[in-house]
Amino acid sequence: MKKNIERVAVYPGSFDPVTNGHIDVIKKSFSFLDRIVIAVSTFPRKDFLFTGEERVDFLKEIYKGNKKVEIDKFDGLLVDYLSQKNINIILRGLRAVSDFEYEFQMALTNRRLNENIETVFLMPGEEFFFISSSLVKELAFLKGDISKFVPTIVKNELVKKVDNVFEKKRRGGS
Ligand code: PNS
């Protein structure tokens, strides 16, 4: 009898913060995956708005009780993380042509680093094509309505974060 092999992929990213675009990619991936490991990059970068823990916690809250989704973090090379998890598929969302060069470069670099690892791209629905974490943060700082672009929990925390930043600035902090 043929053994059922679990189809599983790692979906890596900064998720600073997770958007409805990411969530749509994850949802669509279940048409060909059994399970997904969302791997939050916690390699320190000075432009992150949310801490690694905060970014992980959003995802944990959103996927609470969902057995098909594991939330994890990594801070080294992505290919090493995949080897450690014994997974050989990277899932990435691809929105527009502007994403392509960066994604192409990353996929080929990762393949060079480990030839057993392949990257699979998925397009989110058109309504999510223009959404990015950076755009959502910019909108939030400009007090725009972000409720259509991120889950409620993210929206509330983003509004709080922006208020904190403004409050810090008002008090003369950096
Ligand atoms: O959401 P992002 O910022 O586009 O995600 C980029 C990420 C985290 C997937 C990428 O920077 C990454 O894989 N970083 C880990 C370090 C690494 O393996 N770099 C070599 C691949 S080019």
GROMACS .gro file of N, CA, C and O in nm, residues 7 12 29 31-32 43 48 53 65 76 78 80 94-95 104 109 117 126-127 132 135 138-139 146-147 149 158 168 173:
model
  116
    7ARG      N    1   0.207   1.676   0.278
    7ARG     CA    2   0.258   1.788   0.198
    7ARG      C    3   0.266   1.910   0.288
    7ARG      O    4   0.163   1.962   0.332
   12PRO      N    5   0.793   3.158   0.509
   12PRO     CA    6   0.876   3.249   0.590
   12PRO      C    7   0.845   3.396   0.559
   12PRO      O    8   0.796   3.429   0.450
   29SER      N    9  -0.304   2.820   0.003
   29SER     CA   10  -0.204   2.713  -0.001
   29SER      C   11  -0.264   2.578   0.041
   29SER      O   12  -0.211   2.473   0.005
   31SER      N   13  -0.504   2.439  -0.076
   31SER     CA   14  -0.557   2.361  -0.188
   31SER      C   15  -0.453   2.258  -0.234
   31SER      O   16  -0.485   2.164  -0.306
   32PHE      N   17  -0.327   2.277  -0.191
   32PHE     CA   18  -0.227   2.175  -0.229
   32PHE      C   19  -0.135   2.133  -0.114
   32PHE      O   20  -0.049   2.049  -0.132
   43PHE      N   21   1.558   3.777   1.288
   43PHE     CA   22   1.692   3.833   1.273
   43PHE      C   23   1.680   3.984   1.294
   43PHE      O   24   1.599   4.049   1.226
   48PHE      N   25   1.217   4.712   1.201
   48PHE     CA   26   1.097   4.641   1.243
   48PHE      C   27   1.018   4.728   1.340
   48PHE      O   28   1.076   4.788   1.432
   53GLU      N   29   0.860   3.871   1.909
   53GLU     CA   30   0.758   3.808   1.994
   53GLU      C   31   0.617   3.858   1.958
   53GLU      O   32   0.523   3.780   1.947
   65GLY      N   33  -0.580   2.713   1.761
   65GLY     CA   34  -0.666   2.596   1.744
   65GLY      C   35  -0.663   2.535   1.604
   65GLY      O   36  -0.727   2.433   1.579
   76GLY      N   37   1.833   3.248   1.160
   76GLY     CA   38   1.954   3.216   1.082
   76GLY      C   39   1.918   3.208   0.935
   76GLY      O   40   1.829   3.278   0.887
   78LEU      N   41   1.749   3.065   0.612
   78LEU     CA   42   1.621   2.997   0.590
   78LEU      C   43   1.640   2.850   0.553
   78LEU      O   44   1.569   2.762   0.603
   80ASP      N   45   1.875   2.650   0.635
   80ASP     CA   46   1.914   2.572   0.753
   80ASP      C   47   1.791   2.540   0.838
   80ASP      O   48   1.777   2.432   0.894
   94LEU      N   49   0.337   3.607  -0.421
   94LEU     CA   50   0.390   3.692  -0.528
   94LEU      C   51   0.277   3.784  -0.572
   94LEU      O   52   0.174   3.736  -0.621
   95ARG      N   53   0.295   3.913  -0.549
   95ARG     CA   54   0.185   4.005  -0.582
   95ARG      C   55   0.200   4.064  -0.721
   95ARG      O   56   0.123   4.039  -0.810
  104PHE      N   57   1.285   3.615  -0.706
  104PHE     CA   58   1.363   3.532  -0.798
  104PHE      C   59   1.504   3.513  -0.741
  104PHE      O   60   1.557   3.402  -0.733
  109THR      N   61   1.901   3.187  -0.477
  109THR     CA   62   2.006   3.180  -0.374
  109THR      C   63   1.981   3.061  -0.283
  109THR      O   64   2.071   2.982  -0.253
  117ILE      N   65   1.594   2.210  -0.188
  117ILE     CA   66   1.484   2.298  -0.144
  117ILE      C   67   1.430   2.378  -0.263
  117ILE      O   68   1.506   2.440  -0.336
  126GLU      N   69  -0.685   3.927  -0.615
  126GLU     CA   70  -0.657   4.062  -0.666
  126GLU      C   71  -0.681   4.169  -0.561
  126GLU      O   72  -0.613   4.271  -0.558
  127GLU      N   73  -0.779   4.145  -0.475
  127GLU     CA   74  -0.811   4.248  -0.374
  127GLU      C   75  -0.697   4.268  -0.274
  127GLU      O   76  -0.697   4.363  -0.197
  132SER      N   77   0.071   4.562   0.148
  132SER     CA   78   0.199   4.517   0.202
  132SER      C   79   0.207   4.565   0.346
  132SER      O   80   0.138   4.660   0.383
  135LEU      N   81   0.302   4.933   0.356
  135LEU     CA   82   0.192   5.023   0.322
  135LEU      C   83   0.096   5.038   0.441
  135LEU      O   84   0.052   5.148   0.474
  138GLU      N   85   0.250   5.260   0.700
  138GLU     CA   86   0.247   5.400   0.658
  138GLU      C   87   0.106   5.458   0.677
  138GLU      O   88   0.090   5.567   0.731
  139LEU      N   89   0.007   5.380   0.635
  139LEU     CA   90  -0.131   5.425   0.651
  139LEU      C   91  -0.164   5.449   0.798
  139LEU      O   92  -0.227   5.549   0.833
  146ILE      N   93  -0.713   5.121   0.840
  146ILE     CA   94  -0.643   4.999   0.796
  146ILE      C   95  -0.729   4.874   0.819
  146ILE      O   96  -0.681   4.762   0.800
  147SER      N   97  -0.853   4.895   0.859
  147SER     CA   98  -0.934   4.779   0.899
  147SER      C   99  -0.958   4.677   0.787
  147SER      O  100  -0.982   4.560   0.817
  149PHE      N  101  -0.734   4.588   0.573
  149PHE     CA  102  -0.606   4.531   0.529
  149PHE      C  103  -0.541   4.433   0.628
  149PHE      O  104  -0.454   4.356   0.590
  158LEU      N  105  -0.161   4.789   1.622
  158LEU     CA  106  -0.089   4.883   1.536
  158LEU      C  107  -0.126   5.027   1.574
  158LEU      O  108  -0.039   5.115   1.584
  168LYS      N  109   0.597   5.917   2.249
  168LYS     CA  110   0.741   5.919   2.277
  168LYS      C  111   0.805   6.043   2.213
  168LYS      O  112   0.886   6.112   2.275
  173GLY      N  113   1.152   6.190   2.306
  173GLY     CA  114   1.233   6.070   2.280
  173GLY      C  115   1.255   6.054   2.132
  173GLY      O  116   1.203   6.132   2.053
   0.00000   0.00000   0.00000
